[in-house]
Amino acid sequence: MSFYLPESVNCNGEKFEVFISKEQIDARISLLGKQLDKDFEGKKPIFIGILNGAFIFLSDIMRHVTIECEVDFMKLSSYGDEKVSSGEVTELKEIDAKVKGRHIILVEDIIDTGLSMKYMVNRMKMYEPESVSVVTLLHKKEATKHDVQIDYVGFEIPIKFVLGYGLDYAQEGRNLAQIYALNEV
Ligand code: IMP
Ligand code: MG
């Protein structure tokens, strides 16, 4: 399969440049998959992807996992069409899976302030799962101000606005195969 891999892209009138290449993403996801295989062997976890941003990462990470597992989705919104979080989490879609007594792996594209993930972890615990783990592709560590659980991180990144590989800017750019960062001057 061949991908469109430009060095820079325009999105909503702003210029973004490659920040994490497809090669780097693939290599990291392969390692994360191996780690999850080891940690969840025999536990038949349920991966819960947080829509929309996590859909590409979730589908790639699941294909690197070889153990028995299931998948479900939850949809949250906190950004609207802006580059900064609205500070409020809205639940747009609930999970369907019965998670009581099961091992849950929450899959997120990026943890910024930590608000969304903190909300998700608390929400999942209400269903009395056996365990809740958190996987995020990206983590803006310096921006995280909520006390949030994070078990597996693809890449720690500085405070930059990024898009591609599922992440959007006002709903655009999710289809890019690499991660791009805003070229701020
Ligand atoms: P938090 O609740 O502040 O941690 O924000 C997490 C959510 O905001 C993520 O699930 C993303 O959907 C979105 N987000 C945070 N930073 C970025 C970014 O740099 N680009 C695109 N979306 C982002
Ligand atoms: Mg998201």
PDB file of C-alpha atoms and ligand atoms in Angstrom:
ATOM      1  CA  MET A   1       0.000   0.000   0.000  1.00  0.00           C
ATOM      2  CA  SER A   2       1.424   3.391  -0.880  1.00  0.00           C
ATOM      3  CA  PHE A   3       0.640   6.557   1.014  1.00  0.00           C
ATOM      4  CA  TYR A   4       0.635  10.260   0.169  1.00  0.00           C
ATOM      5  CA  LEU A   5       3.532  11.617   2.267  1.00  0.00           C
ATOM      6  CA  PRO A   6       4.046  15.347   1.575  1.00  0.00           C
ATOM      7  CA  GLU A   7       6.638  17.290   3.611  1.00  0.00           C
ATOM      8  CA  SER A   8       4.176  20.077   4.312  1.00  0.00           C
ATOM      9  CA  VAL A   9       0.424  20.643   3.997  1.00  0.00           C
ATOM     10  CA  ASN A  10      -2.020  23.535   4.160  1.00  0.00           C
ATOM     11  CA  CYS A  11      -5.027  23.062   6.390  1.00  0.00           C
ATOM     12  CA  ASN A  12      -7.675  25.737   6.940  1.00  0.00           C
ATOM     13  CA  GLY A  13      -5.255  28.338   5.593  1.00  0.00           C
ATOM     14  CA  GLU A  14      -2.335  27.423   7.888  1.00  0.00           C
ATOM     15  CA  LYS A  15       0.905  25.661   7.021  1.00  0.00           C
ATOM     16  CA  PHE A  16       1.885  22.428   8.773  1.00  0.00           C
ATOM     17  CA  GLU A  17       5.168  20.508   8.402  1.00  0.00           C
ATOM     18  CA  VAL A  18       6.023  16.840   9.005  1.00  0.00           C
ATOM     19  CA  PHE A  19       6.669  16.304  12.676  1.00  0.00           C
ATOM     20  CA  ILE A  20       6.503  12.520  13.112  1.00  0.00           C
ATOM     21  CA  SER A  21       7.043  10.475   9.955  1.00  0.00           C
ATOM     22  CA  LYS A  22       5.115   7.402   8.887  1.00  0.00           C
ATOM     23  CA  GLU A  23       8.233   5.329   9.471  1.00  0.00           C
ATOM     24  CA  GLN A  24       8.563   6.551  13.054  1.00  0.00           C
ATOM     25  CA  ILE A  25       4.859   5.956  13.730  1.00  0.00           C
ATOM     26  CA  ASP A  26       4.975   2.408  12.331  1.00  0.00           C
ATOM     27  CA  ALA A  27       8.076   1.501  14.334  1.00  0.00           C
ATOM     28  CA  ARG A  28       6.619   2.808  17.585  1.00  0.00           C
ATOM     29  CA  ILE A  29       3.246   1.112  17.084  1.00  0.00           C
ATOM     30  CA  SER A  30       4.918  -2.191  16.406  1.00  0.00           C
ATOM     31  CA  LEU A  31       6.721  -1.941  19.777  1.00  0.00           C
ATOM     32  CA  LEU A  32       3.535  -0.902  21.586  1.00  0.00           C
ATOM     33  CA  GLY A  33       1.718  -3.883  20.057  1.00  0.00           C
ATOM     34  CA  LYS A  34       4.373  -6.279  21.342  1.00  0.00           C
ATOM     35  CA  GLN A  35       4.155  -4.743  24.802  1.00  0.00           C
ATOM     36  CA  LEU A  36       0.347  -5.043  24.860  1.00  0.00           C
ATOM     37  CA  ASP A  37       0.581  -8.680  23.697  1.00  0.00           C
ATOM     38  CA  LYS A  38       2.822  -9.396  26.651  1.00  0.00           C
ATOM     39  CA  ASP A  39       0.817  -7.473  29.243  1.00  0.00           C
ATOM     40  CA  PHE A  40      -2.644  -8.717  28.194  1.00  0.00           C
ATOM     41  CA  GLU A  41      -1.909 -12.318  27.232  1.00  0.00           C
ATOM     42  CA  GLY A  42      -4.888 -14.478  28.272  1.00  0.00           C
ATOM     43  CA  LYS A  43      -6.909 -11.446  29.450  1.00  0.00           C
ATOM     44  CA  LYS A  44      -9.008 -10.883  26.314  1.00  0.00           C
ATOM     45  CA  PRO A  45      -9.057  -7.095  26.677  1.00  0.00           C
ATOM     46  CA  ILE A  46     -11.596  -4.745  25.097  1.00  0.00           C
ATOM     47  CA  PHE A  47      -9.970  -1.879  23.213  1.00  0.00           C
ATOM     48  CA  ILE A  48     -12.137   1.221  23.458  1.00  0.00           C
ATOM     49  CA  GLY A  49     -11.250   3.842  20.884  1.00  0.00           C
ATOM     50  CA  ILE A  50     -12.172   7.437  21.588  1.00  0.00           C
ATOM     51  CA  LEU A  51     -13.722   8.925  18.462  1.00  0.00           C
ATOM     52  CA  ASN A  52     -13.066  10.617  16.240  1.00  0.00           C
ATOM     53  CA  GLY A  53      -9.323  11.179  16.641  1.00  0.00           C
ATOM     54  CA  ALA A  54      -8.250   7.678  17.687  1.00  0.00           C
ATOM     55  CA  PHE A  55      -9.735   5.748  14.762  1.00  0.00           C
ATOM     56  CA  ILE A  56      -6.530   5.381  12.747  1.00  0.00           C
ATOM     57  CA  PHE A  57      -4.226   4.710  15.690  1.00  0.00           C
ATOM     58  CA  LEU A  58      -6.704   2.163  17.078  1.00  0.00           C
ATOM     59  CA  SER A  59      -6.949   0.283  13.798  1.00  0.00           C
ATOM     60  CA  ASP A  60      -3.156   0.165  13.434  1.00  0.00           C
ATOM     61  CA  ILE A  61      -2.451  -0.847  17.003  1.00  0.00           C
ATOM     62  CA  MET A  62      -5.068  -3.600  16.918  1.00  0.00           C
ATOM     63  CA  ARG A  63      -3.442  -5.098  13.856  1.00  0.00           C
ATOM     64  CA  HIS A  64      -0.144  -5.306  15.740  1.00  0.00           C
ATOM     65  CA  VAL A  65      -1.737  -7.209  18.604  1.00  0.00           C
ATOM     66  CA  THR A  66      -1.958 -10.992  18.202  1.00  0.00           C
ATOM     67  CA  ILE A  67      -3.799 -11.940  21.417  1.00  0.00           C
ATOM     68  CA  GLU A  68      -7.565 -12.430  21.620  1.00  0.00           C
ATOM     69  CA  CYS A  69      -9.285  -9.050  22.008  1.00  0.00           C
ATOM     70  CA  GLU A  70     -12.441  -7.083  21.261  1.00  0.00           C
ATOM     71  CA  VAL A  71     -13.136  -3.517  20.179  1.00  0.00           C
ATOM     72  CA  ASP A  72     -15.690  -0.821  20.904  1.00  0.00           C
ATOM     73  CA  PHE A  73     -15.923   2.966  20.605  1.00  0.00           C
ATOM     74  CA  MET A  74     -16.918   5.972  22.623  1.00  0.00           C
ATOM     75  CA  LYS A  75     -17.266   9.468  21.261  1.00  0.00           C
ATOM     76  CA  LEU A  76     -16.311  12.615  23.121  1.00  0.00           C
ATOM     77  CA  SER A  77     -15.978  16.201  22.059  1.00  0.00           C
ATOM     78  CA  SER A  78     -14.041  18.916  23.839  1.00  0.00           C
ATOM     79  CA  TYR A  79     -12.446  20.990  21.093  1.00  0.00           C
ATOM     80  CA  GLY A  80     -15.215  22.191  18.828  1.00  0.00           C
ATOM     81  CA  ASP A  81     -13.470  23.641  15.793  1.00  0.00           C
ATOM     82  CA  GLU A  82     -10.784  25.516  17.714  1.00  0.00           C
ATOM     83  CA  LYS A  83      -7.121  24.797  18.422  1.00  0.00           C
ATOM     84  CA  VAL A  84      -7.632  25.053  22.170  1.00  0.00           C
ATOM     85  CA  SER A  85      -9.871  22.862  24.289  1.00  0.00           C
ATOM     86  CA  SER A  86     -13.275  24.246  25.258  1.00  0.00           C
ATOM     87  CA  GLY A  87     -12.631  22.889  28.767  1.00  0.00           C
ATOM     88  CA  GLU A  88     -15.859  20.914  28.709  1.00  0.00           C
ATOM     89  CA  VAL A  89     -16.284  17.273  27.783  1.00  0.00           C
ATOM     90  CA  THR A  90     -19.443  16.276  25.944  1.00  0.00           C
ATOM     91  CA  GLU A  91     -20.329  12.615  25.544  1.00  0.00           C
ATOM     92  CA  LEU A  92     -21.633  12.012  22.028  1.00  0.00           C
ATOM     93  CA  LYS A  93     -21.641   8.199  21.896  1.00  0.00           C
ATOM     94  CA  GLU A  94     -21.745   5.599  24.636  1.00  0.00           C
ATOM     95  CA  ILE A  95     -20.077   2.160  24.519  1.00  0.00           C
ATOM     96  CA  ASP A  96     -22.164  -0.926  23.726  1.00  0.00           C
ATOM     97  CA  ALA A  97     -19.814  -3.560  25.162  1.00  0.00           C
ATOM     98  CA  LYS A  98     -20.506  -5.105  28.552  1.00  0.00           C
ATOM     99  CA  VAL A  99     -17.334  -4.146  30.354  1.00  0.00           C
ATOM    100  CA  LYS A 100     -18.096  -5.310  33.897  1.00  0.00           C
ATOM    101  CA  GLY A 101     -15.300  -7.613  35.024  1.00  0.00           C
ATOM    102  CA  ARG A 102     -13.326  -7.110  31.799  1.00  0.00           C
ATOM    103  CA  HIS A 103      -9.921  -5.590  31.045  1.00  0.00           C
ATOM    104  CA  ILE A 104     -10.415  -2.269  29.277  1.00  0.00           C
ATOM    105  CA  ILE A 105      -7.771  -0.533  27.172  1.00  0.00           C
ATOM    106  CA  LEU A 106      -8.730   3.061  26.372  1.00  0.00           C
ATOM    107  CA  VAL A 107      -7.123   4.239  23.143  1.00  0.00           C
ATOM    108  CA  GLU A 108      -6.669   7.955  22.514  1.00  0.00           C
ATOM    109  CA  ASP A 109      -4.910   9.947  19.799  1.00  0.00           C
ATOM    110  CA  ILE A 110      -3.508  12.627  22.071  1.00  0.00           C
ATOM    111  CA  ILE A 111      -3.583  13.694  25.704  1.00  0.00           C
ATOM    112  CA  ASP A 112      -3.285  17.454  26.041  1.00  0.00           C
ATOM    113  CA  THR A 113      -4.689  18.951  29.273  1.00  0.00           C
ATOM    114  CA  GLY A 114      -5.770  15.457  30.376  1.00  0.00           C
ATOM    115  CA  LEU A 115      -9.384  16.493  30.853  1.00  0.00           C
ATOM    116  CA  SER A 116     -10.898  14.060  28.320  1.00  0.00           C
ATOM    117  CA  MET A 117      -8.931  11.054  29.526  1.00  0.00           C
ATOM    118  CA  LYS A 118      -9.625  11.779  33.158  1.00  0.00           C
ATOM    119  CA  TYR A 119     -13.314  11.887  32.288  1.00  0.00           C
ATOM    120  CA  MET A 120     -13.059   8.622  30.324  1.00  0.00           C
ATOM    121  CA  VAL A 121     -11.240   6.689  33.030  1.00  0.00           C
ATOM    122  CA  ASN A 122     -13.772   7.770  35.667  1.00  0.00           C
ATOM    123  CA  ARG A 123     -16.620   6.931  33.305  1.00  0.00           C
ATOM    124  CA  MET A 124     -15.249   3.424  32.651  1.00  0.00           C
ATOM    125  CA  LYS A 125     -14.746   2.727  36.346  1.00  0.00           C
ATOM    126  CA  MET A 126     -18.487   3.228  36.875  1.00  0.00           C
ATOM    127  CA  TYR A 127     -19.007  -0.002  34.883  1.00  0.00           C
ATOM    128  CA  GLU A 128     -16.802  -1.975  37.314  1.00  0.00           C
ATOM    129  CA  PRO A 129     -14.267  -3.384  34.863  1.00  0.00           C
ATOM    130  CA  GLU A 130     -11.501  -5.682  36.113  1.00  0.00           C
ATOM    131  CA  SER A 131      -8.914  -3.105  35.007  1.00  0.00           C
ATOM    132  CA  VAL A 132      -8.623   0.111  32.996  1.00  0.00           C
ATOM    133  CA  SER A 133      -5.442   0.914  31.041  1.00  0.00           C
ATOM    134  CA  VAL A 134      -4.714   3.945  28.907  1.00  0.00           C
ATOM    135  CA  VAL A 135      -2.827   4.033  25.604  1.00  0.00           C
ATOM    136  CA  THR A 136      -2.214   7.324  23.851  1.00  0.00           C
ATOM    137  CA  LEU A 137      -0.269   7.901  20.668  1.00  0.00           C
ATOM    138  CA  LEU A 138       0.805  11.402  21.693  1.00  0.00           C
ATOM    139  CA  HIS A 139       1.192  13.151  25.022  1.00  0.00           C
ATOM    140  CA  LYS A 140       1.756  16.889  25.493  1.00  0.00           C
ATOM    141  CA  LYS A 141       3.263  16.371  28.913  1.00  0.00           C
ATOM    142  CA  GLU A 142       3.869  20.048  29.687  1.00  0.00           C
ATOM    143  CA  ALA A 143       0.234  20.873  28.909  1.00  0.00           C
ATOM    144  CA  THR A 144      -1.242  18.180  31.148  1.00  0.00           C
ATOM    145  CA  LYS A 145      -2.732  19.768  34.215  1.00  0.00           C
ATOM    146  CA  HIS A 146      -5.302  17.141  35.219  1.00  0.00           C
ATOM    147  CA  ASP A 147      -4.171  14.194  37.270  1.00  0.00           C
ATOM    148  CA  VAL A 148      -4.651  11.519  34.617  1.00  0.00           C
ATOM    149  CA  GLN A 149      -3.635   7.886  34.302  1.00  0.00           C
ATOM    150  CA  ILE A 150      -1.439   7.091  31.259  1.00  0.00           C
ATOM    151  CA  ASP A 151       0.034   3.598  30.884  1.00  0.00           C
ATOM    152  CA  TYR A 152       1.425   3.530  27.330  1.00  0.00           C
ATOM    153  CA  VAL A 153       2.638   6.508  25.280  1.00  0.00           C
ATOM    154  CA  GLY A 154       3.706   6.515  21.644  1.00  0.00           C
ATOM    155  CA  PHE A 155       5.497   9.863  21.698  1.00  0.00           C
ATOM    156  CA  GLU A 156       5.901  12.656  24.233  1.00  0.00           C
ATOM    157  CA  ILE A 157       5.622  15.923  22.283  1.00  0.00           C
ATOM    158  CA  PRO A 158       6.057  19.611  23.162  1.00  0.00           C
ATOM    159  CA  ILE A 159       3.088  21.988  23.286  1.00  0.00           C
ATOM    160  CA  LYS A 160       2.396  22.236  19.554  1.00  0.00           C
ATOM    161  CA  PHE A 161      -0.802  21.904  17.585  1.00  0.00           C
ATOM    162  CA  VAL A 162      -0.576  18.753  15.470  1.00  0.00           C
ATOM    163  CA  LEU A 163      -2.700  17.098  12.813  1.00  0.00           C
ATOM    164  CA  GLY A 164      -2.833  14.016  10.627  1.00  0.00           C
ATOM    165  CA  TYR A 165      -3.057  10.302  11.410  1.00  0.00           C
ATOM    166  CA  GLY A 166      -6.577  10.776  12.801  1.00  0.00           C
ATOM    167  CA  LEU A 167      -6.001  14.197  14.386  1.00  0.00           C
ATOM    168  CA  ASP A 168      -7.880  17.110  12.886  1.00  0.00           C
ATOM    169  CA  TYR A 169      -7.939  20.865  12.661  1.00  0.00           C
ATOM    170  CA  ALA A 170     -11.620  21.882  12.428  1.00  0.00           C
ATOM    171  CA  GLN A 171     -12.345  18.341  11.127  1.00  0.00           C
ATOM    172  CA  GLU A 172      -9.764  18.469   8.333  1.00  0.00           C
ATOM    173  CA  GLY A 173      -6.461  16.630   7.951  1.00  0.00           C
ATOM    174  CA  ARG A 174      -7.422  13.348   9.616  1.00  0.00           C
ATOM    175  CA  ASN A 175      -6.576  11.376   6.463  1.00  0.00           C
ATOM    176  CA  LEU A 176      -2.902  12.384   6.397  1.00  0.00           C
ATOM    177  CA  ALA A 177      -0.650   9.356   6.952  1.00  0.00           C
ATOM    178  CA  GLN A 178       1.923  11.221   9.053  1.00  0.00           C
ATOM    179  CA  ILE A 179       1.736  13.706  11.914  1.00  0.00           C
ATOM    180  CA  TYR A 180       2.210  17.372  11.020  1.00  0.00           C
ATOM    181  CA  ALA A 181       2.826  20.364  13.311  1.00  0.00           C
ATOM    182  CA  LEU A 182       1.859  23.965  12.848  1.00  0.00           C
ATOM    183  CA  ASN A 183       4.800  25.975  11.587  1.00  0.00           C
ATOM    184  CA  GLU A 184       4.558  28.877  14.036  1.00  0.00           C
ATOM    185  CA  VAL A 185       6.732  31.917  13.391  1.00  0.00           C
TER     186      VAL A 185
HETATM  187  P1  IMP B   1      -7.505  17.157  26.485  1.00  0.00           P
HETATM  188  O1  IMP B   1      -8.849  16.825  27.053  1.00  0.00           O
HETATM  189  O2  IMP B   1      -7.124  18.577  26.705  1.00  0.00           O
HETATM  190  O3  IMP B   1      -6.414  16.206  26.976  1.00  0.00           O
HETATM  191  O4  IMP B   1      -7.623  17.045  24.937  1.00  0.00           O
HETATM  192  C1  IMP B   1      -7.670  15.838  24.306  1.00  0.00           C
HETATM  193  C2  IMP B   1      -8.381  15.917  22.966  1.00  0.00           C
HETATM  194  O5  IMP B   1      -8.177  17.179  22.334  1.00  0.00           O
HETATM  195  C3  IMP B   1      -7.815  14.887  22.037  1.00  0.00           C
HETATM  196  O6  IMP B   1      -8.596  13.723  22.060  1.00  0.00           O
HETATM  197  C4  IMP B   1      -7.866  15.549  20.692  1.00  0.00           C
HETATM  198  O7  IMP B   1      -9.083  15.230  20.063  1.00  0.00           O
HETATM  199  C5  IMP B   1      -7.821  17.017  20.970  1.00  0.00           C
HETATM  200  N1  IMP B   1      -6.470  17.606  20.757  1.00  0.00           N
HETATM  201  C6  IMP B   1      -5.567  17.980  21.703  1.00  0.00           C
HETATM  202  N2  IMP B   1      -4.451  18.487  21.167  1.00  0.00           N
HETATM  203  C7  IMP B   1      -4.640  18.423  19.827  1.00  0.00           C
HETATM  204  C8  IMP B   1      -3.810  18.787  18.700  1.00  0.00           C
HETATM  205  O8  IMP B   1      -2.653  19.259  18.822  1.00  0.00           O
HETATM  206  N3  IMP B   1      -4.354  18.560  17.481  1.00  0.00           N
HETATM  207  C9  IMP B   1      -5.599  18.048  17.297  1.00  0.00           C
HETATM  208  N4  IMP B   1      -6.403  17.689  18.305  1.00  0.00           N
HETATM  209  C10 IMP B   1      -5.928  17.878  19.566  1.00  0.00           C
HETATM  210 MG    MG B   2      -9.639  12.861  20.621  1.00  0.00          MG
END
